GROMACS .gro file of N, CA and C in nm:
model
  252
    1MET      N    1   0.080  -0.119   0.000
    1MET     CA    2   0.000   0.000   0.000
    1MET      C    3   0.085   0.127   0.000
    2PRO      N    4   0.195   0.133   0.077
    2PRO     CA    5   0.276   0.256   0.073
    2PRO      C    6   0.331   0.285  -0.066
    3LEU      N    7   0.368   0.181  -0.141
    3LEU     CA    8   0.420   0.203  -0.276
    3LEU      C    9   0.313   0.263  -0.366
    4THR      N   10   0.192   0.216  -0.354
    4THR     CA   11   0.083   0.270  -0.434
    4THR      C   12   0.058   0.416  -0.399
    5ALA      N   13   0.058   0.448  -0.272
    5ALA     CA   14   0.036   0.587  -0.230
    5ALA      C   15   0.150   0.676  -0.277
    6MET      N   16   0.273   0.629  -0.266
    6MET     CA   17   0.387   0.708  -0.309
    6MET      C   18   0.384   0.729  -0.460
    7THR      N   19   0.349   0.626  -0.534
    7THR     CA   20   0.341   0.638  -0.680
    7THR      C   21   0.236   0.739  -0.720
    8GLY      N   22   0.118   0.728  -0.662
    8GLY     CA   23   0.010   0.820  -0.697
    8GLY      C   24   0.043   0.964  -0.661
    9GLY      N   25   0.096   0.985  -0.543
    9GLY     CA   26   0.128   1.121  -0.500
    9GLY      C   27   0.240   1.184  -0.581
   10SER      N   28   0.344   1.108  -0.606
   10SER     CA   29   0.456   1.165  -0.681
   10SER      C   30   0.420   1.187  -0.827
   11ASN      N   31   0.343   1.096  -0.885
   11ASN     CA   32   0.305   1.114  -1.025
   11ASN      C   33   0.218   1.237  -1.044
   12GLN      N   34   0.128   1.261  -0.951
   12GLN     CA   35   0.041   1.378  -0.963
   12GLN      C   36   0.121   1.507  -0.957
   13SER      N   37   0.212   1.517  -0.862
   13SER     CA   38   0.289   1.641  -0.851
   13SER      C   39   0.389   1.656  -0.965
   14LEU      N   40   0.454   1.547  -1.004
   14LEU     CA   41   0.550   1.556  -1.114
   14LEU      C   42   0.483   1.589  -1.247
   15SER      N   43   0.370   1.527  -1.273
   15SER     CA   44   0.303   1.554  -1.401
   15SER      C   45   0.249   1.696  -1.405
   16THR      N   46   0.199   1.747  -1.294
   16THR     CA   47   0.152   1.886  -1.290
   16THR      C   48   0.267   1.982  -1.314
   17ALA      N   49   0.381   1.956  -1.251
   17ALA     CA   50   0.498   2.042  -1.270
   17ALA      C   51   0.547   2.036  -1.414
   18LEU      N   52   0.551   1.917  -1.473
   18LEU     CA   53   0.596   1.904  -1.612
   18LEU      C   54   0.504   1.977  -1.708
   19VAL      N   55   0.374   1.960  -1.691
   19VAL     CA   56   0.279   2.029  -1.780
   19VAL      C   57   0.292   2.180  -1.763
   20GLY      N   58   0.306   2.226  -1.640
   20GLY     CA   59   0.322   2.369  -1.617
   20GLY      C   60   0.450   2.424  -1.678
   21ASP      N   61   0.558   2.350  -1.669
   21ASP     CA   62   0.685   2.396  -1.724
   21ASP      C   63   0.689   2.392  -1.876
   22LEU      N   64   0.625   2.292  -1.935
   22LEU     CA   65   0.636   2.272  -2.079
   22LEU      C   66   0.530   2.346  -2.159
   23SER      N   67   0.432   2.404  -2.093
   23SER     CA   68   0.325   2.474  -2.164
   23SER      C   69   0.352   2.624  -2.163
   24ASN      N   70   0.312   2.689  -2.273
   24ASN     CA   71   0.320   2.834  -2.271
   24ASN      C   72   0.203   2.888  -2.188
   25GLU      N   73   0.208   3.015  -2.154
   25GLU     CA   74   0.107   3.071  -2.064
   25GLU      C   75  -0.034   3.060  -2.119
   26ARG      N   76  -0.049   3.073  -2.250
   26ARG     CA   77  -0.181   3.070  -2.311
   26ARG      C   78  -0.244   2.931  -2.306
   27GLN      N   79  -0.165   2.828  -2.318
   27GLN     CA   80  -0.214   2.690  -2.323
   27GLN      C   81  -0.211   2.619  -2.188
   28ARG      N   82  -0.149   2.679  -2.088
   28ARG     CA   83  -0.128   2.610  -1.960
   28ARG      C   84  -0.259   2.566  -1.895
   29GLY      N   85  -0.358   2.652  -1.889
   29GLY     CA   86  -0.485   2.618  -1.826
   29GLY      C   87  -0.556   2.503  -1.896
   30LYS      N   88  -0.557   2.509  -2.029
   30LYS     CA   89  -0.622   2.403  -2.107
   30LYS      C   90  -0.553   2.269  -2.084
   31ARG      N   91  -0.421   2.269  -2.087
   31ARG     CA   92  -0.347   2.144  -2.070
   31ARG      C   93  -0.358   2.089  -1.929
   32LEU      N   94  -0.356   2.176  -1.829
   32LEU     CA   95  -0.375   2.128  -1.692
   32LEU      C   96  -0.516   2.075  -1.673
   33GLY      N   97  -0.615   2.138  -1.735
   33GLY     CA   98  -0.752   2.087  -1.729
   33GLY      C   99  -0.764   1.950  -1.791
   34MET      N  100  -0.697   1.930  -1.905
   34MET     CA  101  -0.698   1.798  -1.969
   34MET      C  102  -0.629   1.695  -1.880
   35LEU      N  103  -0.518   1.734  -1.819
   35LEU     CA  104  -0.446   1.643  -1.730
   35LEU      C  105  -0.534   1.598  -1.615
   36TYR      N  106  -0.602   1.692  -1.551
   36TYR     CA  107  -0.686   1.656  -1.437
   36TYR      C  108  -0.811   1.579  -1.480
   37THR      N  109  -0.864   1.608  -1.597
   37THR     CA  110  -0.979   1.531  -1.646
   37THR      C  111  -0.940   1.386  -1.670
   38VAL      N  112  -0.827   1.365  -1.735
   38VAL     CA  113  -0.780   1.228  -1.758
   38VAL      C  114  -0.749   1.160  -1.625
   39GLY      N  115  -0.693   1.234  -1.530
   39GLY     CA  116  -0.665   1.177  -1.399
   39GLY      C  117  -0.791   1.134  -1.327
   40ASP      N  118  -0.897   1.215  -1.336
   40ASP     CA  119  -1.024   1.177  -1.274
   40ASP      C  120  -1.085   1.055  -1.341
   41LEU      N  121  -1.076   1.049  -1.472
   41LEU     CA  122  -1.128   0.930  -1.543
   41LEU      C  123  -1.050   0.805  -1.504
   42ALA      N  124  -0.919   0.819  -1.493
   42ALA     CA  125  -0.836   0.705  -1.452
   42ALA      C  126  -0.868   0.661  -1.310
   43SER      N  127  -0.899   0.758  -1.223
   43SER     CA  128  -0.937   0.723  -1.086
   43SER      C  129  -1.067   0.645  -1.081
   44ALA      N  130  -1.155   0.672  -1.177
   44ALA     CA  131  -1.282   0.600  -1.181
   44ALA      C  132  -1.267   0.462  -1.244
   45VAL      N  133  -1.182   0.450  -1.344
   45VAL     CA  134  -1.168   0.324  -1.418
   45VAL      C  135  -1.060   0.234  -1.356
   46GLY      N  136  -0.958   0.294  -1.295
   46GLY     CA  137  -0.844   0.219  -1.246
   46GLY      C  138  -0.873   0.112  -1.143
   47PRO      N  139  -0.944   0.142  -1.035
   47PRO     CA  140  -0.967   0.038  -0.935
   47PRO      C  141  -1.041  -0.086  -0.987
   48PRO      N  142  -1.151  -0.071  -1.061
   48PRO     CA  143  -1.214  -0.193  -1.114
   48PRO      C  144  -1.121  -0.270  -1.209
   49LEU      N  145  -1.043  -0.196  -1.287
   49LEU     CA  146  -0.949  -0.260  -1.378
   49LEU      C  147  -0.841  -0.335  -1.299
   50ALA      N  148  -0.790  -0.273  -1.193
   50ALA     CA  149  -0.688  -0.339  -1.110
   50ALA      C  150  -0.744  -0.465  -1.045
   51TYR      N  151  -0.867  -0.459  -0.997
   51TYR     CA  152  -0.927  -0.579  -0.937
   51TYR      C  153  -0.938  -0.691  -1.039
   52GLY      N  154  -0.969  -0.657  -1.162
   52GLY     CA  155  -0.974  -0.759  -1.267
   52GLY      C  156  -0.838  -0.816  -1.298
   53ILE      N  157  -0.737  -0.730  -1.302
   53ILE     CA  158  -0.601  -0.775  -1.331
   53ILE      C  159  -0.549  -0.862  -1.218
   54ILE      N  160  -0.580  -0.826  -1.093
   54ILE     CA  161  -0.532  -0.903  -0.978
   54ILE      C  162  -0.580  -1.048  -0.986
   55SER      N  163  -0.702  -1.069  -1.031
   55SER     CA  164  -0.753  -1.206  -1.039
   55SER      C  165  -0.680  -1.289  -1.145
   56TRP      N  166  -0.621  -1.223  -1.243
   56TRP     CA  167  -0.547  -1.295  -1.349
   56TRP      C  168  -0.400  -1.313  -1.316
   57VAL      N  169  -0.333  -1.206  -1.272
   57VAL     CA  170  -0.188  -1.211  -1.258
   57VAL      C  171  -0.138  -1.200  -1.115
   58GLY      N  172  -0.222  -1.162  -1.022
   58GLY     CA  173  -0.182  -1.151  -0.882
   58GLY      C  174  -0.147  -1.009  -0.842
   59LEU      N  175  -0.147  -0.988  -0.712
   59LEU     CA  176  -0.124  -0.856  -0.656
   59LEU      C  177   0.019  -0.808  -0.678
   60ASP      N  178   0.115  -0.900  -0.675
   60ASP     CA  179   0.255  -0.859  -0.690
   60ASP      C  180   0.280  -0.794  -0.826
   61VAL      N  181   0.214  -0.840  -0.931
   61VAL     CA  182   0.232  -0.780  -1.063
   61VAL      C  183   0.176  -0.638  -1.065
   62VAL      N  184   0.064  -0.617  -0.998
   62VAL     CA  185   0.007  -0.482  -0.991
   62VAL      C  186   0.104  -0.388  -0.919
   63TYR      N  187   0.166  -0.436  -0.812
   63TYR     CA  188   0.266  -0.354  -0.742
   63TYR      C  189   0.387  -0.326  -0.831
   64TRP      N  190   0.429  -0.424  -0.908
   64TRP     CA  191   0.541  -0.401  -1.000
   64TRP      C  192   0.505  -0.299  -1.107
   65LEU      N  193   0.382  -0.302  -1.153
   65LEU     CA  194   0.338  -0.201  -1.250
   65LEU      C  195   0.341  -0.062  -1.188
   66CYS      N  196   0.300  -0.051  -1.063
   66CYS     CA  197   0.307   0.079  -0.994
   66CYS      C  198   0.452   0.125  -0.979
   67ALA      N  199   0.541   0.032  -0.947
   67ALA     CA  200   0.682   0.066  -0.933
   67ALA      C  201   0.740   0.110  -1.067
   68ALA      N  202   0.701   0.044  -1.175
   68ALA     CA  203   0.748   0.082  -1.308
   68ALA      C  204   0.698   0.221  -1.345
   69LEU      N  205   0.575   0.252  -1.312
   69LEU     CA  206   0.521   0.385  -1.339
   69LEU      C  207   0.597   0.492  -1.260
   70LEU      N  208   0.627   0.464  -1.134
   70LEU     CA  209   0.705   0.557  -1.054
   70LEU      C  210   0.843   0.578  -1.115
   71GLY      N  211   0.908   0.470  -1.156
   71GLY     CA  212   1.040   0.481  -1.219
   71GLY      C  213   1.036   0.559  -1.349
   72ALA      N  214   0.934   0.536  -1.429
   72ALA     CA  215   0.921   0.609  -1.556
   72ALA      C  216   0.903   0.758  -1.531
   73MET      N  217   0.820   0.794  -1.435
   73MET     CA  218   0.801   0.936  -1.405
   73MET      C  219   0.928   0.999  -1.350
   74ALA      N  220   1.005   0.924  -1.271
   74ALA     CA  221   1.131   0.975  -1.219
   74ALA      C  222   1.230   0.999  -1.333
   75LEU      N  223   1.237   0.907  -1.428
   75LEU     CA  224   1.327   0.924  -1.542
   75LEU      C  225   1.287   1.043  -1.628
   76VAL      N  226   1.159   1.058  -1.653
   76VAL     CA  227   1.112   1.173  -1.731
   76VAL      C  228   1.147   1.303  -1.659
   77SER      N  229   1.125   1.306  -1.530
   77SER     CA  230   1.155   1.425  -1.452
   77SER      C  231   1.305   1.457  -1.455
   78LEU      N  232   1.388   1.356  -1.438
   78LEU     CA  233   1.532   1.377  -1.443
   78LEU      C  234   1.578   1.422  -1.580
   79ARG      N  235   1.519   1.367  -1.684
   79ARG     CA  236   1.556   1.406  -1.821
   79ARG      C  237   1.525   1.552  -1.846
   80TRP      N  238   1.405   1.595  -1.808
   80TRP     CA  239   1.367   1.735  -1.830
   80TRP      C  240   1.448   1.829  -1.743
   81THR      N  241   1.481   1.784  -1.621
   81THR     CA  242   1.562   1.867  -1.532
   81THR      C  243   1.702   1.883  -1.588
   82ALA      N  244   1.759   1.776  -1.640
   82ALA     CA  245   1.894   1.782  -1.697
   82ALA      C  246   1.898   1.867  -1.823
   83ALA      N  247   1.789   1.867  -1.899
   83ALA     CA  248   1.786   1.944  -2.024
   83ALA      C  249   1.778   2.094  -1.998
   84ARG      N  250   1.733   2.132  -1.881
   84ARG     CA  251   1.720   2.275  -1.849
   84ARG      C  252   1.847   2.320  -1.793
   0.00000   0.00000   0.00000
C-alpha cells in the first residue's frame, strides 16, 4: 500500500509540474484541465481494472506495475531537469 500511495502522489505532482513547465502561458490552463480530467477518469476506471487484473496475474504484478510507473516518471523528470 505505501508504494501505491507514493506512486500516486509523486506522479500527480511531477506531471503537474511538467505540464506547467512545458506549456506556454496561453495553453497552460487548457493542458492542466486535460491532465486533471484524464486523472479523474483514470481514478474512476483504475480500481475496477486493477481488481480484474489481480484475479489474473496476482497482486505482486500490480505492485510491480506501480513501481514501473514511478520509475518512468522519475526518469522523465530527471531528463527534463537535466535538459534545463
